[in-house]
GROMACS .gro file of C-alpha atoms in nm:
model
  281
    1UNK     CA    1   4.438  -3.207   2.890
    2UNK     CA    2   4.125  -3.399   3.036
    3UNK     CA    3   4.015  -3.080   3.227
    4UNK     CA    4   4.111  -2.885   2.920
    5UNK     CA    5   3.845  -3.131   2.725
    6UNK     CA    6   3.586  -3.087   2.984
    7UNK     CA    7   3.575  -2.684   2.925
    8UNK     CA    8   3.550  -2.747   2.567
    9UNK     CA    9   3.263  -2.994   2.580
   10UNK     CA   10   3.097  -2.762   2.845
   11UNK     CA   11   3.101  -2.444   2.625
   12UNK     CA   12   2.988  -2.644   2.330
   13UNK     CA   13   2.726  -2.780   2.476
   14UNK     CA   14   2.612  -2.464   2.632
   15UNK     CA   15   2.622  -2.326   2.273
   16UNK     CA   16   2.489  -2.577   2.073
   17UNK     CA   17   2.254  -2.810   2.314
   18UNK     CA   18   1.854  -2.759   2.236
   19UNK     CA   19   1.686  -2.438   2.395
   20UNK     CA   20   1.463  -2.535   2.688
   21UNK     CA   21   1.205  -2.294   2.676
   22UNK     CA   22   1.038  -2.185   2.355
   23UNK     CA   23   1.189  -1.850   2.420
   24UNK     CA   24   1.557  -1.899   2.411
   25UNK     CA   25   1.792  -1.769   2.166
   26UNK     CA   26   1.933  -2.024   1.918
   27UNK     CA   27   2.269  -1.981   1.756
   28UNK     CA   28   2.301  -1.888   1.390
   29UNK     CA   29   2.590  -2.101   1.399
   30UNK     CA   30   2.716  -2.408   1.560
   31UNK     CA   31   3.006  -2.352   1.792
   32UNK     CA   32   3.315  -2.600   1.713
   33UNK     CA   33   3.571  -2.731   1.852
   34UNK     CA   34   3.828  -2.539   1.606
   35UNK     CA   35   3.692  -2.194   1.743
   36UNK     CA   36   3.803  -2.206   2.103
   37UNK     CA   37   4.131  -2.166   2.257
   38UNK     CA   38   4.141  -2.480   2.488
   39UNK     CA   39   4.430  -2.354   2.687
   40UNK     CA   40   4.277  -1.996   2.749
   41UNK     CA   41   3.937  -2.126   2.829
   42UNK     CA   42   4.101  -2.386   3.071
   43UNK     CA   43   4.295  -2.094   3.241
   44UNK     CA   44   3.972  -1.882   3.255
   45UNK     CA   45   3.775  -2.106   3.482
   46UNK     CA   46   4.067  -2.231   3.709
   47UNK     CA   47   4.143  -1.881   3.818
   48UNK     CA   48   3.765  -1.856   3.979
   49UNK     CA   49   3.649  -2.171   4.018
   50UNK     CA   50   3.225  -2.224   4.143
   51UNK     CA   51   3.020  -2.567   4.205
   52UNK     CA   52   2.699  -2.368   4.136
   53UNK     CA   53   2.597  -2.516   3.784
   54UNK     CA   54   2.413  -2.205   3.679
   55UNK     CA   55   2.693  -2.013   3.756
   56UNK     CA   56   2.921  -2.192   3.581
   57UNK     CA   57   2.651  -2.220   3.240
   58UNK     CA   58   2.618  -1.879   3.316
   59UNK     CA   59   3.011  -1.768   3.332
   60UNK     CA   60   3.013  -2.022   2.978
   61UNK     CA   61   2.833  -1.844   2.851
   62UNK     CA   62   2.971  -1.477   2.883
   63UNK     CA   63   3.354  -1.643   2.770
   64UNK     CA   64   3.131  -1.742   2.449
   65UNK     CA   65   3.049  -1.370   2.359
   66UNK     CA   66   3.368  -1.192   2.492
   67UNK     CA   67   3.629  -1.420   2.388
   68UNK     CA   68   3.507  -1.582   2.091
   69UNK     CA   69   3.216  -1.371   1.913
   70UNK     CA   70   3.421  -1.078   2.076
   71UNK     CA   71   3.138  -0.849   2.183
   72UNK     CA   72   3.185  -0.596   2.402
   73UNK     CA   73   3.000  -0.701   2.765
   74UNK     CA   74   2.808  -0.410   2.890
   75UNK     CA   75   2.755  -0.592   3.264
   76UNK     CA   76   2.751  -0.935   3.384
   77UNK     CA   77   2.558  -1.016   3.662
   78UNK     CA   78   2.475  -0.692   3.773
   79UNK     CA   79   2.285  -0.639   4.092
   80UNK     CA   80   2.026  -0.384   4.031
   81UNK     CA   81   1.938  -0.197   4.365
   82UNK     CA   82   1.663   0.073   4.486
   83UNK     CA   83   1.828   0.237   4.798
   84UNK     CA   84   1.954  -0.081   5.046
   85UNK     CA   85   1.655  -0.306   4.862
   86UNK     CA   86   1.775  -0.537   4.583
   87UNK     CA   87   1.538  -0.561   4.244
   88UNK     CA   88   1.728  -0.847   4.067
   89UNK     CA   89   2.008  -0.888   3.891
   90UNK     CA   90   2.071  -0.850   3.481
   91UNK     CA   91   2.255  -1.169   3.385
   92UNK     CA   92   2.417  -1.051   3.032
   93UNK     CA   93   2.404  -0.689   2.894
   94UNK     CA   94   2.671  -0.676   2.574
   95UNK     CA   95   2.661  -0.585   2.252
   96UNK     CA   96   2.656  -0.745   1.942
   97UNK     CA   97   2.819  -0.793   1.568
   98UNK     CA   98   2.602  -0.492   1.480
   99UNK     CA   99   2.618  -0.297   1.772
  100UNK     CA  100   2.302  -0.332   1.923
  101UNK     CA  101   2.250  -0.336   2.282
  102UNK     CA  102   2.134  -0.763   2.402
  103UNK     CA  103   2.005  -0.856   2.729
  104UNK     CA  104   2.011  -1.181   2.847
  105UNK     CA  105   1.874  -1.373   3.112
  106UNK     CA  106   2.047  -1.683   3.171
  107UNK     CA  107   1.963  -2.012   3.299
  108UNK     CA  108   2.040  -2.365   3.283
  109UNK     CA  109   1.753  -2.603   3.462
  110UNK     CA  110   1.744  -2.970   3.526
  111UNK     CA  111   1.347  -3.104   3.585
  112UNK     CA  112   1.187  -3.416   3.665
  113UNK     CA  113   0.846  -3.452   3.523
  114UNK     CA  114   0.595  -3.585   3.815
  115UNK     CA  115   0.248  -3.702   3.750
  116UNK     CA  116   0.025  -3.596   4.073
  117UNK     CA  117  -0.268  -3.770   4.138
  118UNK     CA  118  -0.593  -3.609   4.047
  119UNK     CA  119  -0.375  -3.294   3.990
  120UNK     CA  120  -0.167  -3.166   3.681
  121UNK     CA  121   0.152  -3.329   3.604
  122UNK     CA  122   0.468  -3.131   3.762
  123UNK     CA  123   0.815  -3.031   3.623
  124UNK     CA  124   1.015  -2.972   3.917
  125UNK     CA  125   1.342  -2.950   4.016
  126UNK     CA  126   1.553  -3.168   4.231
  127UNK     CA  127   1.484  -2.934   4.487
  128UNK     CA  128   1.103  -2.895   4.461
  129UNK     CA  129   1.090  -2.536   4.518
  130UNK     CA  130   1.212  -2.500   4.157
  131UNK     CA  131   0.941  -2.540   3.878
  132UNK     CA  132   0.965  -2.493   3.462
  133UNK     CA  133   0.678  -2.263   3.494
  134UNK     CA  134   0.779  -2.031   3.800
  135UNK     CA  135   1.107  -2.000   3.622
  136UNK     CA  136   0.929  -1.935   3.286
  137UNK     CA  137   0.677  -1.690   3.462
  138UNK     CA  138   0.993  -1.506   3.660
  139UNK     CA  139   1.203  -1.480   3.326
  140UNK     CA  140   0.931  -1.314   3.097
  141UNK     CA  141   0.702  -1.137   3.338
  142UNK     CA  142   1.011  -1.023   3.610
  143UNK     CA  143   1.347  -0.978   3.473
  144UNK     CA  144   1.347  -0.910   3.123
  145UNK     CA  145   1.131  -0.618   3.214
  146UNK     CA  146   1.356  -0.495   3.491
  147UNK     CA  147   1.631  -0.487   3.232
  148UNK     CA  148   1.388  -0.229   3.023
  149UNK     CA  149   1.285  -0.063   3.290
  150UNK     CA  150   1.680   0.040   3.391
  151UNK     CA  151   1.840  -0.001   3.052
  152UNK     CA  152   1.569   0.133   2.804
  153UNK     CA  153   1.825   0.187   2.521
  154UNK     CA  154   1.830  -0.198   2.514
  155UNK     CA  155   1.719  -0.314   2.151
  156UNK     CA  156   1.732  -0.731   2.207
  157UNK     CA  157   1.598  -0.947   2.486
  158UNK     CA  158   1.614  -1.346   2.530
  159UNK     CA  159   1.569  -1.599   2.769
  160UNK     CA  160   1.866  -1.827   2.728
  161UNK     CA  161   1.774  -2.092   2.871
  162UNK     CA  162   1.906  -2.534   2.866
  163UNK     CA  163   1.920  -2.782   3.026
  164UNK     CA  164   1.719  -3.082   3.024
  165UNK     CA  165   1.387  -3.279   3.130
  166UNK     CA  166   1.438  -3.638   3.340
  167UNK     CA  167   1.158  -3.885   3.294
  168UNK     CA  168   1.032  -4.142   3.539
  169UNK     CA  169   1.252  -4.480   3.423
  170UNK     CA  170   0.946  -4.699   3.422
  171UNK     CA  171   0.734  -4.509   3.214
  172UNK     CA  172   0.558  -4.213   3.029
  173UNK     CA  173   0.368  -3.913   3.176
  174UNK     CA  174  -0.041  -3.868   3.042
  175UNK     CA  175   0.020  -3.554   3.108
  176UNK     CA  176   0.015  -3.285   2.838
  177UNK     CA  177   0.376  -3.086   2.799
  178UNK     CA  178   0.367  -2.710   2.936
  179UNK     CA  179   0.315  -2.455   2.620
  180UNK     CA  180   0.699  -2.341   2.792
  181UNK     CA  181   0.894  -2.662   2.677
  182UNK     CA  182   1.046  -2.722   2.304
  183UNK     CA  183   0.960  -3.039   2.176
  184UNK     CA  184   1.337  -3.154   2.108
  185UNK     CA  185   1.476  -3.059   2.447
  186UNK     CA  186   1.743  -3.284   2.599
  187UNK     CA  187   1.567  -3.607   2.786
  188UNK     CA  188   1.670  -3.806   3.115
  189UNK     CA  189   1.530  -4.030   3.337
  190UNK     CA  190   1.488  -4.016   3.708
  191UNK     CA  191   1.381  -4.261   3.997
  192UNK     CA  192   1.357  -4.300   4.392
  193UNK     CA  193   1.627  -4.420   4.569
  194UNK     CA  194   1.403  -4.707   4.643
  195UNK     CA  195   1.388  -4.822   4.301
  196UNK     CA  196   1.754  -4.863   4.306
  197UNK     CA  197   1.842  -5.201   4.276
  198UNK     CA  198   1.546  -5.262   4.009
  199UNK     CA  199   1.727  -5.027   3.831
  200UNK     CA  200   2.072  -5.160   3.848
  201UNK     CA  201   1.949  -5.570   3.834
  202UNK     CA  202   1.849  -5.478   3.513
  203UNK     CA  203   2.080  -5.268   3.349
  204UNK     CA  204   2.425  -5.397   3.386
  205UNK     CA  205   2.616  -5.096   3.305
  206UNK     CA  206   2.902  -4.932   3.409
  207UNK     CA  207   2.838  -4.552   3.608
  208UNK     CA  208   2.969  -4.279   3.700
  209UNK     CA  209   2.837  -3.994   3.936
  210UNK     CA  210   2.860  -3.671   3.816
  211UNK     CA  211   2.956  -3.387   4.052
  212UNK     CA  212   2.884  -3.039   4.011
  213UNK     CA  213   2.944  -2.801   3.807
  214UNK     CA  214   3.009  -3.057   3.518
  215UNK     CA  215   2.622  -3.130   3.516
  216UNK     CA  216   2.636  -3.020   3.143
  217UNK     CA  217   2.770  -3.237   2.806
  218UNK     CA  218   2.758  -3.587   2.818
  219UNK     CA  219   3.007  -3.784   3.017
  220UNK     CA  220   3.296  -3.912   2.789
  221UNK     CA  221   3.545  -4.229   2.925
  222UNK     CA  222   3.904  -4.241   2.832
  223UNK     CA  223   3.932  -4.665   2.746
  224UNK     CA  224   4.300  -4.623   2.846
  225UNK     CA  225   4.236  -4.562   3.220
  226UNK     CA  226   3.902  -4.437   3.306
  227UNK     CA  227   3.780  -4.553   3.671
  228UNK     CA  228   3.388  -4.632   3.654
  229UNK     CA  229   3.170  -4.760   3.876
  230UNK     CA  230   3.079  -5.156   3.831
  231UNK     CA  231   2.724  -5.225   3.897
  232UNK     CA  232   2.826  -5.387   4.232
  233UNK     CA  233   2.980  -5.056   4.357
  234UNK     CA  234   2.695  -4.817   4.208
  235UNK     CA  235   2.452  -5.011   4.419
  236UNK     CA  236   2.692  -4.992   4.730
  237UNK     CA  237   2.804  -4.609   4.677
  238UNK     CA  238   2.459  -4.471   4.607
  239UNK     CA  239   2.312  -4.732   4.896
  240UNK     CA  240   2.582  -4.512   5.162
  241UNK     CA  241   2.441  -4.227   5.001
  242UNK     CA  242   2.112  -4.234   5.077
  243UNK     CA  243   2.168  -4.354   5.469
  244UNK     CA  244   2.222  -4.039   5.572
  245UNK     CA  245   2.147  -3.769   5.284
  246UNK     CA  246   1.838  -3.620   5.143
  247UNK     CA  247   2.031  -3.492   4.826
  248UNK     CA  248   1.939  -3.594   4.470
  249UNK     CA  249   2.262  -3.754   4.297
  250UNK     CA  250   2.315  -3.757   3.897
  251UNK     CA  251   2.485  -4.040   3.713
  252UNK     CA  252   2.550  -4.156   3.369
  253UNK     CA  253   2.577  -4.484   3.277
  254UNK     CA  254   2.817  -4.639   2.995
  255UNK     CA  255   2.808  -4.978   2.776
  256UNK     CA  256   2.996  -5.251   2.896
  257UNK     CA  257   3.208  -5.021   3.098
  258UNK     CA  258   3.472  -4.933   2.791
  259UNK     CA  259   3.274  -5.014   2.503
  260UNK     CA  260   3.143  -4.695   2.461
  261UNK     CA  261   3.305  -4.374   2.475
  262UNK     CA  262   2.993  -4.154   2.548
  263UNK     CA  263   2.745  -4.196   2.803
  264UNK     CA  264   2.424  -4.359   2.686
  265UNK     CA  265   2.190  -4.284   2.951
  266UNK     CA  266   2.143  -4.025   3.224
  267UNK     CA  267   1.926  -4.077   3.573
  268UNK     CA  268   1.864  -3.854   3.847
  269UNK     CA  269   1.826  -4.065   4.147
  270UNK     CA  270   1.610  -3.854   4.503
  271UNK     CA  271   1.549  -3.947   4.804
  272UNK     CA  272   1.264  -4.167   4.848
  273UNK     CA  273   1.091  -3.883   5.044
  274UNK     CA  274   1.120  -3.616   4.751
  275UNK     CA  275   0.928  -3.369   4.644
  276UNK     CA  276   0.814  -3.369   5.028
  277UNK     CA  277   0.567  -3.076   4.972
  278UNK     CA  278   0.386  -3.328   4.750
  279UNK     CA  279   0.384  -3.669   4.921
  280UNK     CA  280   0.283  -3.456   5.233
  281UNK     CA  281  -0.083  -3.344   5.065
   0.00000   0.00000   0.00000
């Protein structure tokens, strides 16, 4: 039933969360709880299971318009090719309550917000090759019109895109937001691995860390039985973690353990040499 849960929280949230980019498609309607068949859904993604989060946002969201809007899918994740050379890929080609051919590009980002010294401020992902505005640029200017170019009978286009935007804990960029980013889009915070037990001495929390794909809905405890981390052991496990790995690590962090049953905060914690390309210039 817990995994059953997760699934449900996952496709509502992929649903109903707040659009990243200005031009993602919002639903006319929320998505609840009542409209999805737990056990089906469940079943669905067991059968092929993937750690890659924007496969599994992407898979989400292609159960969302076959199985509950029940639109008829045209292609998903179709590899568009000229001779032995790949062009890209269309994401989500269906069609609609009224028929019309959609095209979709999907994506589901997570990007910390750096301020660069005597330089613009950065939103980059956790691995710094990433960026809000490549991603933006690629979307719009690359493969929306490759989906015109080989589908030209297609009448809607959208960038779906969530996800969400991690702060620096300690404070707020000067920096102005890109024109890309909505103004209510989903908010985290983020810090080095050196800032660590700052962190942790002063917020005496329980944690959890969050492995992928389930980077998505907020983290919910079951106060019957739930196994969270204690301050003492976040500081150890994450400690170990950093020794010998260069990978970013997400956690959540919960009120007095069982208080709460939601998470109320949300930290992406790199290593203390990230975004190398930066610190290196």
């Amino acid at each position: 039933m817990q995994e059953e849960e997760r699934f449900v929280r996952d496709l509502m949230w992929a649903v109903n969360s707040p659009p990243l980019m200005d031009a993602t498609h919002r639903a006319a309607q929320p998505l609840q709880a009542s409209d999805i068949d737990g056990e089906h859904l469940r079943d669905h993604f067991t059968r092929h299971r993937d750690r890659r989060v924007g496969r599994y946002f992407e898979r989400l969201l292609a159960y969302w318009v076959r199985y509950i809007r029940r639109c008829e899918v045209v292609a998903h994740s179709l590899q568009l090719r000229d001779g032995k050379r790949t062009l890209g890929e269309i994401d989500l080609l269906f069609r609609d309550e009224q028929g019309r051919l959609n095209h979709w590009e999907v994506a589901c980002k997570f990007y910390l917000q750096l301020d660069v010294e005597d330089g613009p401020t950065r939103y980059i992902g956790p691995n710094p090759n990433d960026s809000l505005q490549t991603k933006a640029s690629r979307l719009l200017e690359h493969q929306l019109p490759l989906g015109l170019r080989h589908f030209p009978e297609i009448e809607l286009q959208t960038a779906f895109v969530k996800g969400r935007i991690f702060y620096h804990w300690l404070g707020d960029s000067k920096g102005r937001a890109p024109n890309e980013l909505t103004t209510d889009h989903l908010k985290g915070k983020w810090l080095w691995a050196r800032e660590l037990p700052e962190l942790l001495g002063t917020n005496p929390l329980h944690y959890r860390i969050l492995n992928k794909p389930f980077w998505l809905s907020d983290e919910v405890i079951d106060p019957s039985g739930d196994e969270l981390l204690s301050t003492d052991e976040a500081s150890r496990v994450l400690g170990n973690h950093f020794l010998d790995r260069a990978t970013p690590i997400l956690i959540s962090g919960f009120q007095d353990g069982l208080s709460l049953e939601r998470e109320c905060e949300r930290w992406f914690v790199v290593p203390n040499q990230w975004p190398l390309e930066i610190n290196q210039t």
